[in-house]
Amino acid sequence: MCSEFDIIRQYFTRPVTKAVLGVGDDAALISTTAEKELVIAVDTLVSGHHFFADTDPRQLGYKALAVNLSDMAAMGANPCWATLALTLPRNLIQKSEAWLDEFSAGFFELADTYQIELIGGDTTCGPLNISVQVIGEVEKGKALLRNGARPGDDIWISGHLGDAALALAHEQQQINLNPDELIQCLSALHAPIARIELGRRLINLAHSAIDISDGLMADLEHIVESSSVSATININEISCSSILRKYLSHPVAISCLLAGGDDYELCFTASVRNQKEIEELSLKLAIPLTRIGKITQGKGLTVLNSNGTAITLETRGYDHFRT
Amino acid sequence: MCSEFDIIRQYFTRPVTKAVLGVGDDAALISTTAEKELVIAVDTLVSGHHFFADTDPRQLGYKALAVNLSDMAAMGANPCWATLALTLPRNLIQKSEAWLDEFSAGFFELADTYQIELIGGDTTCGPLNISVQVIGEVEKGKALLRNGARPGDDIWISGHLGDAALALAHEQQQINLNPDELIQCLSALHAPIARIELGRRLINLAHSAIDISDGLMADLEHIVESSSVSATININEISCSSILRKYLSHPVAISCLLAGGDDYELCFTASVRNQKEIEELSLKLAIPLTRIGKITQGKGLTVLNSNGTAITLETRGYDHFRT
């Protein structure tokens, strides 16, 4: 059976003439005025796949928007409006509207932070399914894309990777975190911080960008393929929390770091000339920005361990349909 | 338990300042240039609620877009772009991709008719759920809204109502259509014609408009409430197919006509002065346009039968959550 990306490529990717950018990046681009482009992204969260059925609704409302804002960040866009297509099981609200109250509270808590207006949607009955679409704005021609990486670029990531996946691994009993560790990792899983301000500041600084949602390797591979380059990253350079570092020798930890996904950090490439400016940006925004490798000519993505040998993983990131 | 509209009103409706129009009409409006506004609508189809699980995927792809185009028509907008959030059960595509092939063929068949570009989306695994968002354009300040009906206006509908609901009633064994009748009614159910051209031509001609998706009474009530007026319609005036007319004495037929939904025709109000022009438009577009009643001052919607007495129905249209 084909993968999620094969499905998109084969059945839902068509060239565009009216839009500036269609299917294939973190968001689409539509030209509206002489100065701006609209940035349009949509993400779906499905119960049992993206979240456990008993997830706190407030966290769910927050995250349903947060994952989209991460796409906005990856484009360097300022988010402005959202629509919400919410499918709810009848039994969820039959006895009490508390679930709805909490869900909408979580959603608007994040929306209000960025002055995002909820302008439309649809409310239907069925298995729990949440599709949020966000519309943002970016200066014309300046959106960060996946296809701009150039040989010689540094590869950077923001924040720390792996904690969200570690929480999931704990819930799936693949690893045993202590209570404090679990609290921190669950916070990463449920309340990712979308790097909106960072994305905006990377315009004119980065050559390409993507948000790490499926997993570092899977997502960096999108940049590599779109830009027709190759990339080498060093596992030792990848910033992670002290928790994940503690478990690094555990079989599941490397997988969480490289392919766990749900990080919602940015991975971007930039000219070596911009290293200093990016380091200053890191201080200014108080966000760790870490160089983890280089873009080179060629094809493919290589991850080196401390011995300088290549690491191979069974999966490089989440794909809904790949067997 | 509250209704679908109570849910939207209580938990997801907030005033907007940046958008021109937020939640509450067939679509939202965003101002982009001095001349145009963007029109944004989203609709979800859920297996087992909007369609039978074994519905032909080509028809489904077509209809998933068609229901959104109907919202565009109701705003007088020209549809330009779409996004598709598709949640698929693994078993649907595990053995063969034929379902995807057919679904996308149906979707693009309609998209190509209107030169609509699919610019983004999300593909996820789970119970079948299809959310399509369409972005269109309308001349600034000219969108047809629900709140513009004025006392003295004629109430009009396009096409014929009730056939889609009749097909559904047959499938649910509430009525027994003969094979030819069933074919025609199923065609109305599966392949509604979005009244895009009509919607565009009603700009400057109609005072208000809505598309009939939940049911004539339920949808006309939205106009009535938004416009703070009352409305009286005459059941005898409501245009229907010869099939539905044949079954008018059947208990379920009146319900199909007035509250069945899935018609995707337009209901609009206009000044009596525009009657002639609307009748000429009907001829030009070869679409039946029928006057069915009047807008008056006051509150509420009344449907009169041939005796002049008011008809009451148990439900006035589809609502996902109303018990």
XYZ file of C-alpha atoms in Angstrom:
646
model
C 0.000 0.000 0.000
C 1.289 3.402 -0.877
C 2.300 5.996 1.686
C 0.451 9.142 2.639
C 2.778 11.172 0.435
C 2.370 8.829 -2.509
C -1.390 9.325 -2.185
C -1.064 13.088 -2.199
C 1.379 13.049 -5.064
C -0.543 10.645 -7.241
C -4.132 11.666 -6.653
C -4.213 15.211 -5.380
C -1.275 17.113 -6.837
C -1.931 19.197 -9.912
C -0.011 22.156 -11.315
C -1.480 25.555 -10.495
C -1.693 28.697 -12.597
C -3.820 31.047 -10.495
C -2.280 30.234 -7.111
C 1.348 31.138 -6.490
C 2.042 27.794 -4.774
C -0.132 24.692 -4.606
C 0.167 21.274 -2.972
C 3.646 20.276 -1.804
C 4.838 22.666 0.868
C 3.713 23.467 4.407
C 1.054 25.769 3.021
C -0.272 27.134 -0.248
C 0.185 30.707 -1.455
C -2.357 32.963 -3.146
C -1.464 36.384 -4.462
C -3.853 39.064 -3.283
C -2.260 42.486 -3.348
C 0.932 43.944 -4.738
C 2.569 43.590 -1.330
C 1.151 40.431 0.203
C 0.377 36.800 -0.339
C -2.110 34.734 1.604
C -0.788 31.554 3.169
C -3.229 28.687 3.542
C -2.690 25.487 5.527
C -4.996 22.767 6.786
C -4.373 19.988 9.299
C -6.589 17.219 10.604
C -6.408 15.519 13.976
C -8.112 12.127 14.202
C -8.992 10.421 17.455
C -6.943 7.281 17.961
C -4.291 8.459 15.504
C -3.176 11.947 16.509
C -4.462 11.810 20.046
C -5.867 9.358 22.546
C -9.633 9.257 22.700
C -9.616 10.467 26.311
C -7.332 13.455 25.733
C -8.311 16.496 27.711
C -10.506 18.608 25.382
C -8.864 21.858 26.382
C -5.485 20.515 25.316
C -7.063 19.205 22.139
C -8.565 22.554 21.214
C -5.211 24.200 21.777
C -3.257 21.627 19.799
C -5.711 21.508 16.890
C -4.798 25.123 16.228
C -1.152 24.855 17.263
C -0.264 22.288 14.614
C -1.531 24.635 11.933
C 0.310 27.588 13.370
C 3.448 25.517 13.042
C 2.821 25.367 9.279
C 2.424 29.124 9.276
C 5.718 29.463 11.127
C 7.422 27.231 8.579
C 6.323 29.647 5.831
C 7.310 32.758 7.770
C 3.668 33.815 7.820
C 1.611 35.827 10.258
C -1.578 33.874 11.048
C -4.810 35.886 10.793
C -7.924 33.702 10.403
C -9.043 30.149 10.961
C -11.915 27.829 10.140
C -12.829 24.800 12.199
C -14.467 21.641 10.827
C -15.410 19.662 13.908
C -16.969 16.190 13.797
C -18.206 15.078 17.196
C -19.635 11.814 18.469
C -23.095 12.366 19.831
C -22.247 10.672 23.137
C -19.488 13.195 23.765
C -21.978 15.988 24.276
C -25.184 14.160 25.006
C -25.092 14.479 28.793
C -23.038 17.596 29.175
C -21.499 20.344 27.080
C -18.372 20.407 29.236
C -16.297 18.862 26.467
C -17.286 21.631 24.031
C -16.716 24.293 26.646
C -13.201 23.062 27.305
C -12.360 22.431 23.656
C -13.379 25.901 22.571
C -11.575 27.424 25.577
C -8.326 25.742 24.560
C -8.778 26.749 20.934
C -9.495 30.395 21.674
C -6.770 30.631 24.306
C -4.239 30.074 21.548
C -6.192 31.979 18.895
C -6.356 35.033 21.131
C -2.605 34.924 21.722
C -2.096 35.623 18.023
C -5.323 37.596 17.452
C -6.519 34.895 15.102
C -10.199 35.209 14.232
C -12.323 32.089 13.856
C -14.394 32.985 10.823
C -16.145 29.797 9.808
C -16.399 26.064 9.944
C -18.766 23.145 10.080
C -20.104 21.110 12.980
C -21.104 17.537 12.190
C -21.872 14.276 13.960
C -19.573 11.270 13.742
C -16.254 9.844 14.999
C -14.112 12.594 16.498
C -12.253 14.438 13.766
C -10.897 17.987 13.857
C -9.806 19.894 10.757
C -8.470 23.380 11.201
C -7.496 25.629 8.362
C -5.475 28.740 8.984
C -5.047 31.668 6.636
C -2.072 33.920 7.164
C -0.193 36.654 5.373
C 3.364 36.989 4.195
C 5.209 39.641 2.251
C 4.945 38.892 -1.460
C 7.679 36.587 -2.714
C 9.173 36.120 0.744
C 7.541 32.972 2.046
C 9.974 30.375 3.338
C 9.722 27.319 1.135
C 11.060 23.799 1.183
C 12.827 24.089 -2.143
C 15.365 26.819 -1.424
C 18.162 24.878 0.317
C 21.563 25.361 -1.338
C 24.771 23.333 -1.166
C 26.942 24.828 1.556
C 23.966 25.803 3.743
C 23.983 25.037 7.421
C 21.043 22.986 8.684
C 19.459 24.355 11.850
C 16.726 23.291 14.196
C 14.881 25.220 16.866
C 14.210 24.060 20.411
C 14.646 20.476 21.528
C 13.406 17.399 19.734
C 12.016 14.145 20.982
C 10.118 14.934 24.177
C 6.643 14.654 22.679
C 7.489 11.301 21.140
C 8.992 10.203 24.442
C 5.673 10.930 26.179
C 3.902 8.859 23.568
C 6.410 6.035 23.994
C 5.758 6.088 27.735
C 1.983 5.931 27.164
C 2.587 2.975 24.864
C 4.769 1.378 27.565
C 7.881 1.352 25.422
C 9.800 3.341 28.033
C 9.291 4.219 31.672
C 9.630 7.888 32.590
C 9.413 9.107 36.167
C 6.448 11.377 37.046
C 8.330 14.678 36.659
C 9.821 13.601 33.352
C 6.405 12.505 32.139
C 4.863 15.864 33.037
C 7.466 17.713 31.011
C 7.194 15.408 28.038
C 3.410 15.472 28.068
C 3.552 19.241 28.023
C 5.625 19.044 24.843
C 3.094 16.600 23.383
C -0.048 18.528 24.260
C 1.026 22.145 24.059
C 3.662 22.655 21.389
C 4.782 26.244 20.925
C 4.415 27.335 17.330
C 7.504 29.251 16.252
C 5.623 32.095 14.598
C 7.981 34.889 15.569
C 11.015 32.829 14.632
C 9.523 31.995 11.245
C 8.875 35.651 10.510
C 12.392 36.606 11.503
C 13.877 33.928 9.258
C 12.576 35.652 6.147
C 15.623 36.957 4.259
C 17.787 34.862 6.604
C 16.917 31.253 5.781
C 16.934 29.651 2.364
C 14.389 26.975 3.227
C 12.276 25.812 6.135
C 9.872 23.145 7.320
C 8.206 22.381 10.615
C 9.089 19.117 12.300
C 5.740 17.362 12.627
C 6.241 13.869 11.252
C 9.842 13.553 12.431
C 13.178 15.270 11.799
C 14.393 12.807 9.199
C 11.096 12.581 7.319
C 10.656 16.347 7.302
C 14.246 17.232 6.442
C 13.939 14.775 3.595
C 11.180 16.959 2.158
C 13.609 19.867 2.029
C 16.264 17.631 0.510
C 13.962 16.320 -2.208
C 12.275 19.641 -2.977
C 15.627 21.409 -3.217
C 17.365 18.556 -5.089
C 20.269 18.501 -2.662
C 21.669 16.111 -0.110
C 22.083 16.582 3.617
C 24.225 15.191 6.373
C 23.350 15.691 10.017
C 25.212 14.669 13.149
C 23.121 13.046 15.818
C 25.329 14.483 18.542
C 24.471 18.000 17.436
C 20.714 17.570 17.681
C 19.521 19.475 20.708
C 17.343 17.569 23.068
C 16.118 17.951 26.606
C 18.072 16.611 29.562
C 15.353 13.983 29.885
C 15.897 12.554 26.450
C 19.644 12.804 26.914
C 19.318 10.697 30.047
C 17.616 7.929 28.041
C 19.803 8.145 24.940
C 21.076 4.625 25.346
C 17.495 3.315 25.417
C 16.466 1.774 22.081
C 13.446 3.989 21.656
C 15.152 7.311 22.412
C 17.052 7.642 19.120
C 13.862 6.933 17.269
C 12.038 9.615 19.284
C 14.769 12.128 18.510
C 15.089 11.474 14.818
C 11.691 10.220 13.812
C 9.230 10.633 16.657
C 7.559 13.742 15.296
C 5.080 15.976 17.067
C 7.937 18.385 17.851
C 6.551 21.395 15.947
C 9.970 22.985 15.901
C 11.438 24.483 12.748
C 14.131 22.920 10.647
C 15.710 25.433 8.285
C 18.787 25.936 6.153
C 20.803 29.104 5.799
C 24.027 30.416 4.356
C 27.069 30.093 6.618
C 27.366 33.879 6.315
C 24.215 34.178 8.420
C 25.419 32.056 11.305
C 26.169 34.976 13.571
C 22.867 36.688 12.870
C 20.982 33.477 13.564
C 22.834 33.014 16.842
C 21.889 36.563 17.814
C 18.291 35.815 16.880
C 18.393 32.806 19.166
C 19.398 35.041 22.082
C 16.882 37.698 21.189
C 13.973 35.262 21.030
C 15.324 33.044 23.834
C 14.859 30.008 21.612
C 17.658 27.468 21.204
C 18.780 27.421 17.554
C 21.266 24.665 16.826
C 23.300 23.788 13.774
C 23.027 20.079 13.141
C 24.548 19.546 9.716
C 25.206 20.675 6.164
C 23.536 20.723 2.806
C 25.656 19.381 -0.015
C 25.253 18.538 -3.658
C 23.804 15.161 -4.395
C 20.836 13.185 -3.133
C 19.534 11.819 0.103
C 19.834 12.360 3.822
C 22.505 10.844 6.009
C 22.540 10.833 9.794
C 25.927 10.220 11.396
C 26.485 8.958 14.895
C 29.456 9.920 17.054
C 31.660 7.393 15.242
C 30.884 9.067 11.947
C 28.939 6.032 10.740
C 25.510 6.328 9.217
C 22.455 5.498 11.293
C 19.536 3.755 9.667
C 16.083 3.681 11.169
C 13.162 1.492 10.273
C 10.953 4.541 9.804
C 12.026 8.139 9.392
C 8.826 9.647 10.628
C 5.089 9.243 10.814
C 3.181 8.305 7.692
C -0.486 7.503 7.949
C -0.615 4.768 5.398
C 2.828 3.264 4.939
C 2.851 -0.377 6.023
C -28.916 18.291 23.998
C -28.431 21.459 22.071
C -28.677 21.657 18.303
C -25.859 22.043 15.817
C -26.630 25.762 15.535
C -26.733 26.220 19.293
C -23.265 24.655 19.435
C -21.911 27.012 16.795
C -23.550 30.013 18.378
C -22.485 29.263 21.924
C -18.998 27.902 21.494
C -17.631 29.077 18.175
C -19.123 32.451 17.346
C -17.086 35.500 18.191
C -17.212 39.034 16.796
C -14.597 39.806 14.149
C -12.657 42.981 13.517
C -10.163 42.015 10.827
C -12.506 39.874 8.723
C -15.434 41.548 6.984
C -17.817 38.721 7.935
C -17.279 35.868 10.367
C -19.330 32.878 11.495
C -23.032 33.002 10.708
C -23.558 33.080 6.964
C -22.891 30.624 4.148
C -19.285 31.771 4.039
C -16.907 34.234 5.623
C -15.522 37.343 3.943
C -11.998 38.724 4.067
C -11.059 42.008 2.492
C -7.992 41.721 0.266
C -7.907 44.464 -2.329
C -9.818 47.661 -2.962
C -12.061 45.815 -5.417
C -12.485 42.312 -4.067
C -13.270 40.213 -1.051
C -12.342 36.616 -0.531
C -15.180 34.254 0.299
C -14.343 31.257 2.473
C -16.568 28.262 3.164
C -15.955 24.810 4.591
C -18.174 21.730 4.609
C -17.662 18.262 6.006
C -19.190 15.026 4.769
C -19.206 12.156 7.260
C -19.772 8.537 6.308
C -23.037 7.254 7.699
C -24.416 10.780 8.136
C -24.070 12.604 4.824
C -23.653 9.535 2.663
C -23.941 5.785 2.849
C -20.693 3.983 3.522
C -20.859 2.219 0.144
C -21.474 5.345 -1.928
C -19.667 5.353 -5.216
C -16.378 7.234 -4.605
C -16.597 9.167 -7.846
C -19.966 10.572 -6.816
C -18.551 11.304 -3.391
C -15.600 13.240 -4.759
C -17.959 15.275 -6.907
C -20.412 15.964 -4.111
C -17.764 16.836 -1.521
C -16.870 19.805 -3.707
C -20.394 20.515 -4.930
C -21.807 21.215 -1.477
C -19.166 23.880 -0.964
C -19.771 25.421 -4.362
C -23.374 25.796 -3.293
C -22.189 28.009 -0.425
C -20.208 30.037 -2.927
C -23.310 30.389 -5.079
C -25.313 31.579 -2.082
C -22.779 34.396 -1.598
C -22.649 35.317 -5.286
C -18.999 34.328 -5.358
C -16.770 32.933 -8.062
C -14.946 29.869 -6.668
C -11.178 29.807 -7.257
C -9.314 27.456 -4.919
C -9.971 24.506 -2.662
C -8.297 22.476 0.047
C -9.183 18.881 0.853
C -8.846 17.272 4.290
C -9.450 13.594 3.668
C -9.556 10.968 6.412
C -9.587 7.452 5.021
C -9.986 4.047 6.625
C -6.927 1.913 5.927
C -9.026 -0.952 4.625
C -10.477 1.279 1.908
C -7.161 1.472 0.124
C -5.275 -1.505 1.462
C -5.945 -3.852 -1.432
C -6.462 -1.387 -4.236
C -6.240 2.324 -4.929
C -9.372 2.243 -7.081
C -11.361 4.141 -4.458
C -8.834 6.987 -4.463
C -8.667 7.002 -8.225
C -12.424 7.359 -8.508
C -12.766 9.857 -5.682
C -10.158 12.185 -7.104
C -11.647 11.795 -10.596
C -15.047 12.919 -9.336
C -13.537 15.796 -7.401
C -11.464 17.105 -10.285
C -14.271 16.617 -12.804
C -16.214 19.281 -10.951
C -13.176 21.372 -10.024
C -12.120 21.565 -13.666
C -15.588 22.707 -14.707
C -15.042 25.867 -12.673
C -11.230 26.030 -13.033
C -10.901 25.537 -9.294
C -7.366 24.719 -8.209
C -6.769 22.232 -5.411
C -3.995 23.953 -3.490
C -3.654 22.023 -0.271
C -5.072 19.619 2.240
C -4.267 16.808 4.593
C -4.511 13.036 4.206
C -5.028 11.057 7.391
C -6.104 7.615 8.527
C -9.381 6.998 10.313
C -13.164 6.737 9.784
C -14.128 8.240 6.436
C -14.469 12.012 6.749
C -14.142 14.608 3.993
C -13.703 18.327 4.661
C -13.450 20.630 1.714
C -12.801 24.314 1.983
C -13.354 26.577 -0.978
C -12.011 30.098 -1.420
C -13.756 32.328 -3.893
C -13.893 35.962 -4.856
C -16.655 38.524 -4.930
C -16.769 42.211 -5.724
C -16.184 44.197 -2.557
C -19.346 44.901 -0.607
C -21.512 42.914 -2.999
C -21.691 39.462 -1.435
C -25.209 38.115 -1.025
C -25.896 37.748 2.679
C -28.619 36.220 4.790
C -29.430 39.422 6.603
C -30.616 41.636 3.772
C -34.227 40.528 3.332
C -36.713 43.406 3.541
C -40.452 43.488 4.205
C -42.204 43.447 0.853
C -39.583 41.227 -0.799
C -40.643 38.260 -2.863
C -39.166 34.931 -1.783
C -37.778 32.875 -4.641
C -36.263 29.454 -5.062
C -34.286 27.967 -7.914
C -34.861 24.556 -9.482
C -37.011 21.886 -7.903
C -36.938 20.795 -4.302
C -37.312 17.426 -2.665
C -35.921 14.862 -5.098
C -32.682 14.226 -3.196
C -34.615 13.679 0.033
C -37.023 11.424 -1.820
C -34.110 9.228 -2.920
C -32.946 9.027 0.665
C -36.479 8.172 1.846
C -36.567 5.364 -0.706
C -33.185 4.026 0.516
C -34.564 4.142 4.047
C -37.691 2.291 2.859
C -40.056 5.099 3.784
C -41.377 5.289 0.225
C -41.236 3.085 -2.847
C -40.112 4.756 -6.086
C -40.080 2.911 -9.384
C -36.645 2.348 -11.010
C -36.798 5.355 -13.368
C -37.955 7.635 -10.586
C -35.191 6.365 -8.332
C -32.548 7.043 -10.970
C -33.660 10.659 -11.327
C -33.859 11.228 -7.587
C -30.496 9.595 -6.943
C -28.986 11.885 -9.537
C -30.301 14.849 -7.550
C -28.847 13.329 -4.371
C -25.420 12.496 -5.727
C -24.762 15.219 -8.264
C -26.378 18.499 -7.229
C -25.714 21.385 -9.590
C -24.245 24.340 -7.735
C -25.939 27.533 -8.879
C -22.734 29.515 -9.309
C -23.782 31.505 -12.348
C -27.163 32.258 -10.842
C -25.573 33.432 -7.611
C -23.286 35.802 -9.478
C -26.164 37.210 -11.483
C -28.213 37.818 -8.359
C -25.739 40.400 -7.104
C -27.506 43.784 -7.239
C -30.743 41.897 -7.865
C -31.404 39.952 -4.649
C -31.461 41.382 -1.153
C -30.538 38.126 0.556
C -29.742 34.526 -0.291
C -28.996 31.115 1.165
C -28.466 27.691 -0.324
C -30.981 25.009 0.575
C -28.842 22.305 2.163
C -30.543 21.412 5.432
C -34.081 21.983 4.154
C -36.156 24.863 2.795
C -37.797 25.725 6.086
C -34.653 25.464 8.178
C -32.625 27.486 5.693
C -35.238 30.141 5.017
C -35.502 30.548 8.767
C -31.849 31.598 8.793
C -32.713 34.432 6.423
C -35.735 35.329 8.532
C -33.763 35.429 11.777
C -30.691 37.158 10.363
C -32.838 39.808 8.681
C -35.258 40.188 11.626
C -38.282 39.745 9.427
C -41.045 37.207 8.996
C -41.895 35.109 5.970
C -44.914 33.335 4.590
C -44.610 30.761 1.844
C -47.266 28.800 0.004
C -46.642 25.113 -0.387
C -48.465 25.045 -3.696
C -45.971 27.498 -5.171
C -42.894 25.457 -4.326
C -41.597 23.982 -7.536
C -40.943 20.288 -7.474
C -40.358 17.561 -10.019
C -43.208 15.605 -11.542
C -41.995 12.661 -9.449
C -42.449 14.406 -6.138
C -45.744 15.857 -7.335
C -46.962 12.332 -8.039
C -46.277 11.351 -4.424
C -47.530 14.558 -2.784
C -50.251 12.766 -0.909
C -47.678 10.406 0.628
C -46.808 11.349 4.234
C -43.123 11.620 3.565
C -43.319 13.780 0.433
C -44.231 17.049 2.155
C -41.389 16.523 4.551
C -39.000 15.927 1.639
C -40.171 19.097 -0.067
C -40.042 21.403 2.917
C -37.396 19.889 5.135
C -35.571 17.111 3.324
C -32.533 19.150 2.421
C -29.692 18.159 0.133
C -31.315 20.259 -2.604
C -28.449 22.741 -3.086
C -30.762 25.182 -4.782
C -30.811 28.861 -3.882
C -33.466 30.547 -1.819
C -33.324 34.321 -2.189
C -35.424 37.410 -1.609
C -35.758 40.380 -3.906
C -37.764 43.526 -4.402
C -41.008 43.113 -6.331
C -39.564 45.655 -8.778
C -37.052 43.022 -9.865
C -39.562 40.326 -10.669
C -39.372 40.813 -14.423
C -35.610 40.866 -14.462
C -35.474 37.696 -12.385
C -37.909 35.979 -14.723
C -35.728 36.985 -17.671
C -32.704 35.629 -15.829
C -34.542 32.348 -15.399
C -35.000 32.097 -19.156
C -31.456 33.170 -19.914
C -29.923 30.591 -17.572
C -32.609 27.953 -18.270
C -33.089 27.497 -14.517
C -36.597 27.497 -13.028
C -36.906 30.453 -10.640
C -40.156 30.434 -8.699
C -41.750 32.894 -6.348
C -42.991 31.039 -3.299
C -43.918 33.721 -0.794
C -43.359 37.110 0.789
C -41.225 38.723 3.434
C -43.169 40.792 5.957
C -42.480 42.617 9.161
C -42.521 40.523 12.271
C -41.008 37.228 13.294
C -41.054 33.630 12.196
C -41.786 31.531 9.149
C -45.208 30.294 8.150
C -45.935 27.705 5.481
C -49.480 27.695 4.149
C -51.198 24.794 2.435
C -53.796 25.194 -0.292
C -56.490 25.911 2.311
C -54.485 28.815 3.639
C -53.833 27.013 6.918
C -50.397 26.747 8.442
C -48.444 23.515 8.103
C -46.325 22.345 11.007
C -43.577 19.765 10.645
C -41.787 17.821 13.325
C -38.429 19.004 11.969
C -37.754 21.856 9.604
C -34.514 20.518 8.287
C -31.435 18.518 9.111
C -29.580 19.276 12.317
C -26.735 17.041 13.365
C -27.339 17.144 17.065
C -30.931 18.069 17.783
C -32.761 15.236 19.513
